[in-house]
mmCIF file of C-alpha atoms and ligand atoms in Angstrom:
data_model
loop_
_atom_site.group_PDB
_atom_site.id
_atom_site.type_symbol
_atom_site.label_atom_id
_atom_site.label_comp_id
_atom_site.label_asym_id
_atom_site.label_seq_id
_atom_site.Cartn_x
_atom_site.Cartn_y
_atom_site.Cartn_z
ATOM 1 C CA MET A 1195 120.624 -31.185 93.934
ATOM 2 C CA ALA A 1196 120.755 -34.052 91.461
ATOM 3 C CA ILE A 1197 122.671 -37.191 92.358
ATOM 4 C CA ARG A 1198 125.523 -37.628 89.891
ATOM 5 C CA ILE A 1199 125.425 -41.364 89.161
ATOM 6 C CA ASP A 1200 129.067 -42.378 89.396
ATOM 7 C CA GLY A 1201 129.713 -44.982 86.698
ATOM 8 C CA LYS A 1202 133.431 -44.785 87.242
ATOM 9 C CA LYS A 1203 133.162 -45.844 90.877
ATOM 10 C CA ILE A 1204 130.411 -48.426 90.298
ATOM 11 C CA SER A 1205 132.322 -50.047 87.439
ATOM 12 C CA GLN A 1206 135.448 -50.143 89.624
ATOM 13 C CA ASP A 1207 133.451 -51.817 92.418
ATOM 14 C CA ILE A 1208 132.210 -54.447 89.952
ATOM 15 C CA LYS A 1209 135.728 -55.060 88.644
ATOM 16 C CA ASP A 1210 137.017 -55.429 92.208
ATOM 17 C CA GLU A 1211 134.256 -57.930 93.015
ATOM 18 C CA LEU A 1212 135.109 -59.861 89.841
ATOM 19 C CA LYS A 1213 138.787 -59.870 90.785
ATOM 20 C CA VAL A 1214 137.971 -61.589 94.082
ATOM 21 C CA LYS A 1215 135.626 -64.041 92.334
ATOM 22 C CA THR A 1216 138.259 -64.848 89.706
ATOM 23 C CA GLU A 1217 140.884 -65.504 92.392
ATOM 24 C CA GLU A 1218 138.467 -67.942 94.029
ATOM 25 C CA LEU A 1219 137.700 -69.642 90.709
ATOM 26 C CA LYS A 1220 141.398 -70.061 90.030
ATOM 27 C CA LYS A 1221 141.774 -71.871 93.359
ATOM 28 C CA GLU A 1222 139.183 -74.329 92.020
ATOM 29 C CA GLY A 1223 141.190 -74.726 88.807
ATOM 30 C CA ILE A 1224 138.900 -72.529 86.694
ATOM 31 C CA SER A 1225 140.694 -69.803 84.764
ATOM 32 C CA PRO A 1226 138.293 -67.461 82.897
ATOM 33 C CA CYS A 1227 139.526 -66.674 79.399
ATOM 34 C CA LEU A 1228 138.299 -64.151 76.827
ATOM 35 C CA ALA A 1229 139.253 -64.312 73.150
ATOM 36 C CA VAL A 1230 139.229 -60.886 71.512
ATOM 37 C CA ILE A 1231 139.311 -60.725 67.722
ATOM 38 C CA GLN A 1232 140.081 -57.516 65.856
ATOM 39 C CA VAL A 1233 140.092 -57.421 62.063
ATOM 40 C CA GLY A 1234 142.011 -54.496 60.574
ATOM 41 C CA ASN A 1235 143.425 -51.604 62.558
ATOM 42 C CA ASP A 1236 140.662 -49.064 62.965
ATOM 43 C CA PRO A 1237 142.176 -46.708 65.609
ATOM 44 C CA ALA A 1238 138.986 -46.496 67.734
ATOM 45 C CA SER A 1239 138.698 -50.309 67.743
ATOM 46 C CA THR A 1240 142.348 -50.595 68.788
ATOM 47 C CA VAL A 1241 141.613 -48.330 71.782
ATOM 48 C CA TYR A 1242 138.489 -50.357 72.738
ATOM 49 C CA VAL A 1243 140.342 -53.669 72.402
ATOM 50 C CA GLY A 1244 143.235 -52.263 74.463
ATOM 51 C CA ASN A 1245 140.823 -51.208 77.230
ATOM 52 C CA LYS A 1246 139.252 -54.665 77.266
ATOM 53 C CA LYS A 1247 142.664 -56.335 77.552
ATOM 54 C CA LYS A 1248 143.592 -53.971 80.393
ATOM 55 C CA ALA A 1249 140.375 -54.782 82.274
ATOM 56 C CA CYS A 1250 141.029 -58.521 81.806
ATOM 57 C CA ALA A 1251 144.555 -58.123 83.185
ATOM 58 C CA TYR A 1252 143.250 -56.189 86.211
ATOM 59 C CA ILE A 1253 140.665 -58.845 87.083
ATOM 60 C CA GLY A 1254 142.874 -61.830 86.316
ATOM 61 C CA ILE A 1255 140.965 -63.000 83.235
ATOM 62 C CA ASP A 1256 143.262 -64.466 80.562
ATOM 63 C CA SER A 1257 142.845 -62.535 77.349
ATOM 64 C CA ARG A 1258 143.807 -64.035 74.017
ATOM 65 C CA ALA A 1259 144.162 -61.398 71.322
ATOM 66 C CA PHE A 1260 143.744 -62.190 67.628
ATOM 67 C CA GLU A 1261 144.785 -59.231 65.515
ATOM 68 C CA LEU A 1262 143.904 -60.142 61.953
ATOM 69 C CA PRO A 1263 144.822 -58.103 58.878
ATOM 70 C CA ALA A 1264 142.044 -56.161 57.115
ATOM 71 C CA GLU A 1265 142.353 -58.499 54.086
ATOM 72 C CA THR A 1266 141.350 -61.558 56.162
ATOM 73 C CA THR A 1267 138.565 -63.408 54.358
ATOM 74 C CA GLU A 1268 135.200 -64.006 55.964
ATOM 75 C CA GLU A 1269 135.825 -67.763 55.791
ATOM 76 C CA GLU A 1270 139.142 -67.352 57.665
ATOM 77 C CA LEU A 1271 137.407 -65.371 60.402
ATOM 78 C CA LEU A 1272 134.567 -67.914 60.628
ATOM 79 C CA ALA A 1273 137.128 -70.737 60.851
ATOM 80 C CA LEU A 1274 138.863 -68.996 63.760
ATOM 81 C CA ILE A 1275 135.513 -68.541 65.529
ATOM 82 C CA ARG A 1276 134.715 -72.236 64.984
ATOM 83 C CA ASP A 1277 138.071 -73.210 66.530
ATOM 84 C CA LEU A 1278 137.451 -70.941 69.528
ATOM 85 C CA ASN A 1279 133.918 -72.336 69.930
ATOM 86 C CA GLU A 1280 135.479 -75.810 70.240
ATOM 87 C CA ASP A 1281 138.274 -74.733 72.601
ATOM 88 C CA ASP A 1282 137.210 -75.590 76.174
ATOM 89 C CA SER A 1283 139.785 -73.216 77.669
ATOM 90 C CA VAL A 1284 138.018 -70.207 76.063
ATOM 91 C CA HIS A 1285 134.893 -68.948 77.852
ATOM 92 C CA GLY A 1286 134.095 -65.781 75.940
ATOM 93 C CA ILE A 1287 134.499 -64.759 72.291
ATOM 94 C CA LEU A 1288 134.297 -61.166 71.211
ATOM 95 C CA VAL A 1289 134.629 -59.825 67.691
ATOM 96 C CA GLN A 1290 135.319 -56.103 67.841
ATOM 97 C CA LEU A 1291 132.846 -54.251 65.601
ATOM 98 C CA PRO A 1292 132.830 -52.812 63.029
ATOM 99 C CA ILE A 1293 134.427 -55.463 60.831
ATOM 100 C CA PRO A 1294 135.557 -54.703 57.257
ATOM 101 C CA ASP A 1295 132.824 -54.232 54.629
ATOM 102 C CA HIS A 1296 133.643 -57.449 52.762
ATOM 103 C CA MET A 1297 132.403 -59.467 55.746
ATOM 104 C CA ASP A 1298 128.798 -60.103 56.721
ATOM 105 C CA GLU A 1299 128.472 -58.880 60.309
ATOM 106 C CA LYS A 1300 125.319 -60.926 60.933
ATOM 107 C CA LYS A 1301 126.973 -64.129 59.752
ATOM 108 C CA VAL A 1302 129.954 -63.477 62.029
ATOM 109 C CA ILE A 1303 127.799 -62.751 65.097
ATOM 110 C CA HIS A 1304 125.688 -65.845 64.407
ATOM 111 C CA ALA A 1305 128.849 -67.990 64.198
ATOM 112 C CA ILE A 1306 129.795 -67.340 67.837
ATOM 113 C CA SER A 1307 128.503 -70.071 70.144
ATOM 114 C CA PRO A 1308 125.693 -68.669 72.341
ATOM 115 C CA LEU A 1309 127.535 -70.316 75.252
ATOM 116 C CA LYS A 1310 130.462 -67.925 74.673
ATOM 117 C CA ASP A 1311 128.537 -64.904 73.367
ATOM 118 C CA VAL A 1312 129.709 -62.488 76.073
ATOM 119 C CA ASP A 1313 128.592 -59.456 74.030
ATOM 120 C CA GLY A 1314 125.026 -60.810 74.077
ATOM 121 C CA PHE A 1315 124.471 -60.079 70.378
ATOM 122 C CA HIS A 1316 123.617 -63.628 69.167
ATOM 123 C CA PRO A 1317 119.903 -64.100 68.301
ATOM 124 C CA GLU A 1318 119.728 -66.922 70.851
ATOM 125 C CA SER A 1319 120.952 -64.576 73.602
ATOM 126 C CA VAL A 1320 118.462 -61.915 72.517
ATOM 127 C CA GLY A 1321 115.651 -64.479 72.434
ATOM 128 C CA ALA A 1322 116.571 -65.800 75.886
ATOM 129 C CA LEU A 1323 116.438 -62.271 77.273
ATOM 130 C CA SER A 1324 113.016 -61.640 75.796
ATOM 131 C CA ILE A 1325 111.481 -64.770 77.333
ATOM 132 C CA GLY A 1326 113.337 -64.475 80.640
ATOM 133 C CA GLU A 1327 115.670 -67.454 80.202
ATOM 134 C CA PRO A 1328 119.353 -67.474 81.181
ATOM 135 C CA GLY A 1329 121.704 -66.068 78.559
ATOM 136 C CA PHE A 1330 124.134 -63.236 78.028
ATOM 137 C CA VAL A 1331 122.791 -59.696 78.028
ATOM 138 C CA SER A 1332 124.167 -56.861 75.928
ATOM 139 C CA CYS A 1333 126.701 -55.090 78.159
ATOM 140 C CA THR A 1334 125.612 -51.431 77.957
ATOM 141 C CA PRO A 1335 121.976 -51.965 79.010
ATOM 142 C CA ALA A 1336 123.053 -54.539 81.618
ATOM 143 C CA GLY A 1337 125.417 -51.878 82.987
ATOM 144 C CA ILE A 1338 122.585 -49.341 83.184
ATOM 145 C CA ILE A 1339 120.538 -51.695 85.370
ATOM 146 C CA GLN A 1340 123.565 -51.982 87.684
ATOM 147 C CA LEU A 1341 123.944 -48.188 87.779
ATOM 148 C CA LEU A 1342 120.316 -47.808 88.851
ATOM 149 C CA LYS A 1343 120.372 -50.626 91.405
ATOM 150 C CA ARG A 1344 123.684 -49.679 92.953
ATOM 151 C CA THR A 1345 122.577 -46.043 93.275
ATOM 152 C CA GLY A 1346 119.475 -47.240 95.133
ATOM 153 C CA ILE A 1347 117.046 -46.179 92.395
ATOM 154 C CA SER A 1348 114.018 -48.443 92.243
ATOM 155 C CA ILE A 1349 112.634 -49.417 88.832
ATOM 156 C CA ASP A 1350 109.558 -51.304 90.040
ATOM 157 C CA GLY A 1351 106.360 -49.642 88.821
ATOM 158 C CA LYS A 1352 108.245 -46.688 87.337
ATOM 159 C CA GLU A 1353 107.378 -45.056 84.035
ATOM 160 C CA CYS A 1354 110.487 -45.809 81.917
ATOM 161 C CA VAL A 1355 111.005 -44.118 78.556
ATOM 162 C CA ILE A 1356 113.840 -45.233 76.277
ATOM 163 C CA VAL A 1357 114.664 -43.115 73.255
ATOM 164 C CA GLY A 1358 116.449 -45.272 70.661
ATOM 165 C CA ARG A 1359 115.623 -48.818 69.517
ATOM 166 C CA SER A 1360 118.965 -50.262 68.430
ATOM 167 C CA ASN A 1361 119.675 -53.959 68.906
ATOM 168 C CA ILE A 1362 122.565 -53.277 71.281
ATOM 169 C CA VAL A 1363 121.040 -50.561 73.475
ATOM 170 C CA GLY A 1364 117.357 -49.605 73.126
ATOM 171 C CA LYS A 1365 115.728 -53.005 72.574
ATOM 172 C CA PRO A 1366 117.616 -54.990 75.257
ATOM 173 C CA MET A 1367 117.194 -52.015 77.613
ATOM 174 C CA SER A 1368 113.418 -52.280 77.207
ATOM 175 C CA MET A 1369 113.502 -55.997 78.078
ATOM 176 C CA LEU A 1370 115.643 -55.440 81.153
ATOM 177 C CA LEU A 1371 113.506 -52.598 82.493
ATOM 178 C CA LEU A 1372 110.411 -54.713 81.891
ATOM 179 C CA LYS A 1373 112.037 -57.573 83.806
ATOM 180 C CA GLU A 1374 112.527 -55.143 86.705
ATOM 181 C CA ASN A 1375 108.787 -54.343 86.567
ATOM 182 C CA GLY A 1376 109.099 -50.944 84.946
ATOM 183 C CA THR A 1377 106.337 -49.680 82.635
ATOM 184 C CA VAL A 1378 108.264 -49.297 79.424
ATOM 185 C CA THR A 1379 107.866 -47.068 76.372
ATOM 186 C CA VAL A 1380 110.373 -47.218 73.507
ATOM 187 C CA CYS A 1381 110.654 -44.141 71.256
ATOM 188 C CA HIS A 1382 112.424 -43.743 67.914
ATOM 189 C CA SER A 1383 112.664 -41.391 64.972
ATOM 190 C CA HIS A 1384 108.974 -41.900 64.042
ATOM 191 C CA THR A 1385 107.633 -41.212 67.536
ATOM 192 C CA LYS A 1386 105.074 -38.407 67.620
ATOM 193 C CA ASN A 1387 105.260 -35.823 70.409
ATOM 194 C CA LEU A 1388 108.610 -37.089 71.674
ATOM 195 C CA LYS A 1389 108.888 -34.290 74.214
ATOM 196 C CA GLU A 1390 105.537 -35.118 75.795
ATOM 197 C CA VAL A 1391 106.365 -38.828 75.996
ATOM 198 C CA CYS A 1392 109.766 -38.087 77.557
ATOM 199 C CA ARG A 1393 108.167 -35.764 80.105
ATOM 200 C CA ARG A 1394 106.128 -38.718 81.420
ATOM 201 C CA ALA A 1395 109.293 -40.588 82.352
ATOM 202 C CA ASP A 1396 110.370 -41.332 85.904
ATOM 203 C CA ILE A 1397 113.427 -42.910 84.266
ATOM 204 C CA LEU A 1398 114.530 -41.545 80.885
ATOM 205 C CA VAL A 1399 117.177 -43.424 78.886
ATOM 206 C CA ALA A 1400 118.613 -41.315 76.062
ATOM 207 C CA ALA A 1401 120.297 -43.376 73.321
ATOM 208 C CA ILE A 1402 119.901 -41.665 69.961
ATOM 209 C CA GLY A 1403 123.431 -40.578 69.119
ATOM 210 C CA LYS A 1404 122.717 -36.804 68.879
ATOM 211 C CA PRO A 1405 124.893 -34.517 71.007
ATOM 212 C CA LYS A 1406 123.039 -32.577 73.753
ATOM 213 C CA PHE A 1407 119.658 -33.264 72.100
ATOM 214 C CA PHE A 1408 117.681 -33.564 75.363
ATOM 215 C CA ASP A 1409 117.408 -30.298 77.269
ATOM 216 C CA GLU A 1410 115.305 -29.507 80.340
ATOM 217 C CA SER A 1411 112.129 -29.282 78.239
ATOM 218 C CA TYR A 1412 112.285 -33.105 77.759
ATOM 219 C CA VAL A 1413 112.389 -34.026 81.446
ATOM 220 C CA LYS A 1414 109.923 -33.831 84.293
ATOM 221 C CA ASP A 1415 110.856 -32.585 87.745
ATOM 222 C CA GLY A 1416 112.661 -35.265 89.739
ATOM 223 C CA ALA A 1417 113.213 -37.682 86.845
ATOM 224 C CA VAL A 1418 116.234 -39.981 86.647
ATOM 225 C CA VAL A 1419 118.177 -39.457 83.422
ATOM 226 C CA ILE A 1420 120.517 -42.043 81.905
ATOM 227 C CA ASP A 1421 122.652 -40.696 79.081
ATOM 228 C CA VAL A 1422 124.011 -43.418 76.797
ATOM 229 C CA GLY A 1423 125.277 -41.134 74.029
ATOM 230 C CA ILE A 1424 128.925 -40.351 73.655
ATOM 231 C CA HIS A 1425 130.317 -37.677 71.358
ATOM 232 C CA ARG A 1426 133.466 -35.640 71.054
ATOM 233 C CA GLY A 1427 132.597 -31.977 70.565
ATOM 234 C CA ALA A 1428 134.430 -29.397 68.471
ATOM 235 C CA ASP A 1429 136.158 -28.292 71.715
ATOM 236 C CA ASN A 1430 137.496 -31.903 71.975
ATOM 237 C CA LYS A 1431 135.406 -32.468 75.129
ATOM 238 C CA LEU A 1432 133.127 -35.495 75.493
ATOM 239 C CA CYS A 1433 129.388 -35.000 75.821
ATOM 240 C CA GLY A 1434 126.276 -37.173 75.700
ATOM 241 C CA ASP A 1435 122.826 -37.075 74.105
ATOM 242 C CA VAL A 1436 121.666 -35.013 77.096
ATOM 243 C CA ASP A 1437 122.453 -31.369 77.718
ATOM 244 C CA TYR A 1438 123.743 -31.996 81.239
ATOM 245 C CA ASP A 1439 123.898 -28.368 82.338
ATOM 246 C CA SER A 1440 120.343 -27.726 81.159
ATOM 247 C CA VAL A 1441 118.689 -30.705 82.903
ATOM 248 C CA GLU A 1442 120.830 -31.049 86.044
ATOM 249 C CA GLY A 1443 118.805 -28.549 88.081
ATOM 250 C CA LYS A 1444 115.519 -30.310 87.330
ATOM 251 C CA VAL A 1445 116.274 -34.027 87.752
ATOM 252 C CA SER A 1446 116.841 -36.199 90.835
ATOM 253 C CA ALA A 1447 119.728 -38.198 89.377
ATOM 254 C CA ILE A 1448 121.746 -38.195 86.171
ATOM 255 C CA THR A 1449 124.699 -39.985 84.604
ATOM 256 C CA PRO A 1450 127.549 -37.713 83.476
ATOM 257 C CA VAL A 1451 129.444 -38.120 80.194
ATOM 258 C CA PRO A 1452 132.199 -39.171 80.587
ATOM 259 C CA GLY A 1453 132.087 -41.287 83.754
ATOM 260 C CA GLY A 1454 128.488 -42.538 83.609
ATOM 261 C CA VAL A 1455 127.315 -45.345 81.325
ATOM 262 C CA GLY A 1456 130.592 -45.634 79.381
ATOM 263 C CA PRO A 1457 132.765 -47.405 81.991
ATOM 264 C CA MET A 1458 129.951 -49.859 82.763
ATOM 265 C CA THR A 1459 130.067 -51.531 79.356
ATOM 266 C CA ILE A 1460 133.509 -53.071 79.894
ATOM 267 C CA ALA A 1461 132.711 -53.981 83.518
ATOM 268 C CA MET A 1462 129.664 -55.947 82.335
ATOM 269 C CA LEU A 1463 131.672 -57.613 79.577
ATOM 270 C CA MET A 1464 134.079 -58.825 82.256
ATOM 271 C CA ASN A 1465 131.121 -59.966 84.350
ATOM 272 C CA ASN A 1466 129.736 -61.966 81.417
ATOM 273 C CA CYS A 1467 133.105 -63.587 80.877
ATOM 274 C CA VAL A 1468 133.468 -64.700 84.498
ATOM 275 C CA GLU A 1469 129.838 -65.874 84.482
ATOM 276 C CA SER A 1470 130.510 -67.860 81.319
ATOM 277 C CA ALA A 1471 133.482 -69.623 82.927
ATOM 278 C CA VAL A 1472 131.310 -70.518 85.921
ATOM 279 C CA ARG A 1473 128.483 -71.814 83.688
ATOM 280 C CA MET A 1474 130.795 -73.817 81.463
ATOM 281 C CA CYS A 1475 132.931 -75.319 84.205
ATOM 282 C CA LYS A 1476 130.419 -75.840 86.997
ATOM 283 C CA SER A 1477 127.386 -77.178 85.163
HETATM 284 P P1 NDP B 2516 121.862 -46.278 66.662
HETATM 285 O O1 NDP B 2516 122.279 -45.230 65.711
HETATM 286 O O2 NDP B 2516 121.989 -47.712 66.314
HETATM 287 O O3 NDP B 2516 120.322 -46.009 67.056
HETATM 288 C C1 NDP B 2516 119.849 -44.737 67.304
HETATM 289 C C2 NDP B 2516 118.394 -44.811 67.650
HETATM 290 O O4 NDP B 2516 117.944 -43.508 67.959
HETATM 291 C C3 NDP B 2516 117.517 -45.342 66.521
HETATM 292 O O5 NDP B 2516 116.560 -46.230 67.037
HETATM 293 C C4 NDP B 2516 116.841 -44.072 65.980
HETATM 294 O O6 NDP B 2516 115.523 -44.281 65.517
HETATM 295 C C5 NDP B 2516 116.780 -43.215 67.233
HETATM 296 N N1 NDP B 2516 116.772 -41.775 66.904
HETATM 297 C C6 NDP B 2516 117.692 -41.097 66.194
HETATM 298 N N2 NDP B 2516 117.352 -39.790 66.127
HETATM 299 C C7 NDP B 2516 116.196 -39.667 66.832
HETATM 300 C C8 NDP B 2516 115.359 -38.585 67.137
HETATM 301 N N3 NDP B 2516 115.638 -37.339 66.719
HETATM 302 N N4 NDP B 2516 114.257 -38.798 67.873
HETATM 303 C C9 NDP B 2516 113.956 -40.049 68.307
HETATM 304 N N5 NDP B 2516 114.729 -41.119 68.076
HETATM 305 C C10 NDP B 2516 115.829 -40.934 67.328
HETATM 306 O O7 NDP B 2516 122.620 -45.947 68.022
HETATM 307 P P2 NDP B 2516 123.120 -46.859 69.258
HETATM 308 O O8 NDP B 2516 121.981 -47.379 70.016
HETATM 309 O O9 NDP B 2516 124.171 -47.796 68.790
HETATM 310 O O10 NDP B 2516 123.863 -45.731 70.113
HETATM 311 C C11 NDP B 2516 123.204 -44.588 70.612
HETATM 312 C C12 NDP B 2516 124.231 -43.692 71.286
HETATM 313 O O11 NDP B 2516 124.798 -44.405 72.383
HETATM 314 C C13 NDP B 2516 125.414 -43.288 70.387
HETATM 315 O O12 NDP B 2516 125.822 -41.978 70.771
HETATM 316 C C14 NDP B 2516 126.493 -44.275 70.744
HETATM 317 O O13 NDP B 2516 127.785 -43.763 70.547
HETATM 318 C C15 NDP B 2516 126.216 -44.467 72.215
HETATM 319 N N6 NDP B 2516 126.654 -45.750 72.747
HETATM 320 C C16 NDP B 2516 127.371 -45.718 73.901
HETATM 321 C C17 NDP B 2516 127.780 -46.880 74.494
HETATM 322 C C18 NDP B 2516 128.510 -46.801 75.780
HETATM 323 O O14 NDP B 2516 129.183 -47.733 76.153
HETATM 324 N N7 NDP B 2516 128.391 -45.702 76.509
HETATM 325 C C19 NDP B 2516 127.532 -48.202 73.877
HETATM 326 C C20 NDP B 2516 126.695 -48.135 72.696
HETATM 327 C C21 NDP B 2516 126.292 -46.944 72.163
HETATM 328 P P3 NDP B 2516 115.162 -45.225 64.227
HETATM 329 O O15 NDP B 2516 115.302 -46.626 64.723
HETATM 330 O O16 NDP B 2516 113.768 -44.855 63.914
HETATM 331 O O17 NDP B 2516 116.163 -44.866 63.176
#
């Protein structure tokens, strides 16, 4: 029977480890602090921001919330980011995406100091990852590496196929799997014979944003399947990019949706924030 990779438990373990680490840092006078900026009141963003604040409170990270009205100008947002970049008591800066259409998302991401870029979206962070230098790594793919490692799944020498090439999931995922000595293939909407390529995978990462797209015909016997997708079906239930019921009998391990990759993203954000405080205060 397939191992159900338990993202809920693994993310809780990481948060508990971070809680201990944060307590120790506080004894040394270091108090990790995350600034969270939300522009407008998109309901999904409000839920995400709320979850991040809750995780901070659990671990003992100070969270500073900036809830800006939707009419905020780009220059006002950039000025706030500049102030936070200069503020030594802030170790991580996060701008909840999406931001309103009148703002240039790229410009906003580029404005965050790479030293505080806990989302790992700044070009300098992405560049550092690709040449193996220290920097922040995008939280979802970083969480997937933790899921694999903490479930005892080796990546070394494995045939890894990622479907999806976004900047926040597919591309950084490919770099991280490569770093772990996987043999990596990245597929996208122009890939020919997708099924055949997926069936070569020892580790298949599905990140295309299409509900239950991958059924058992896309996986080989004994593969490990990581489902990044998250969708709410007509029945109001959550599902991923993988048809769990179809592939479960064929694979050796699989992440469920919910309770797989999802909870890891916030845990890794918290990890980046604590790491940032250590880097800024101890170097
Ligand atoms: P994007 O929409 O940015 O990227 C989707 C990628 O999938 C693109 O590279 C696209 O190819 C590729 N693609 C789409 N359709 C196909 C297809 N039929 N065959 C092959 N490739 C295809 O998505 P994200 O990476 O942002 O997110 C992917 C999924 O993961 C979404 O469901 C999202 O909600 C979820 N997600 C979950 C997170 C979590 O915390 N659990 C965090 C982030 C995302 P092309 O480049 O050619 O267009």
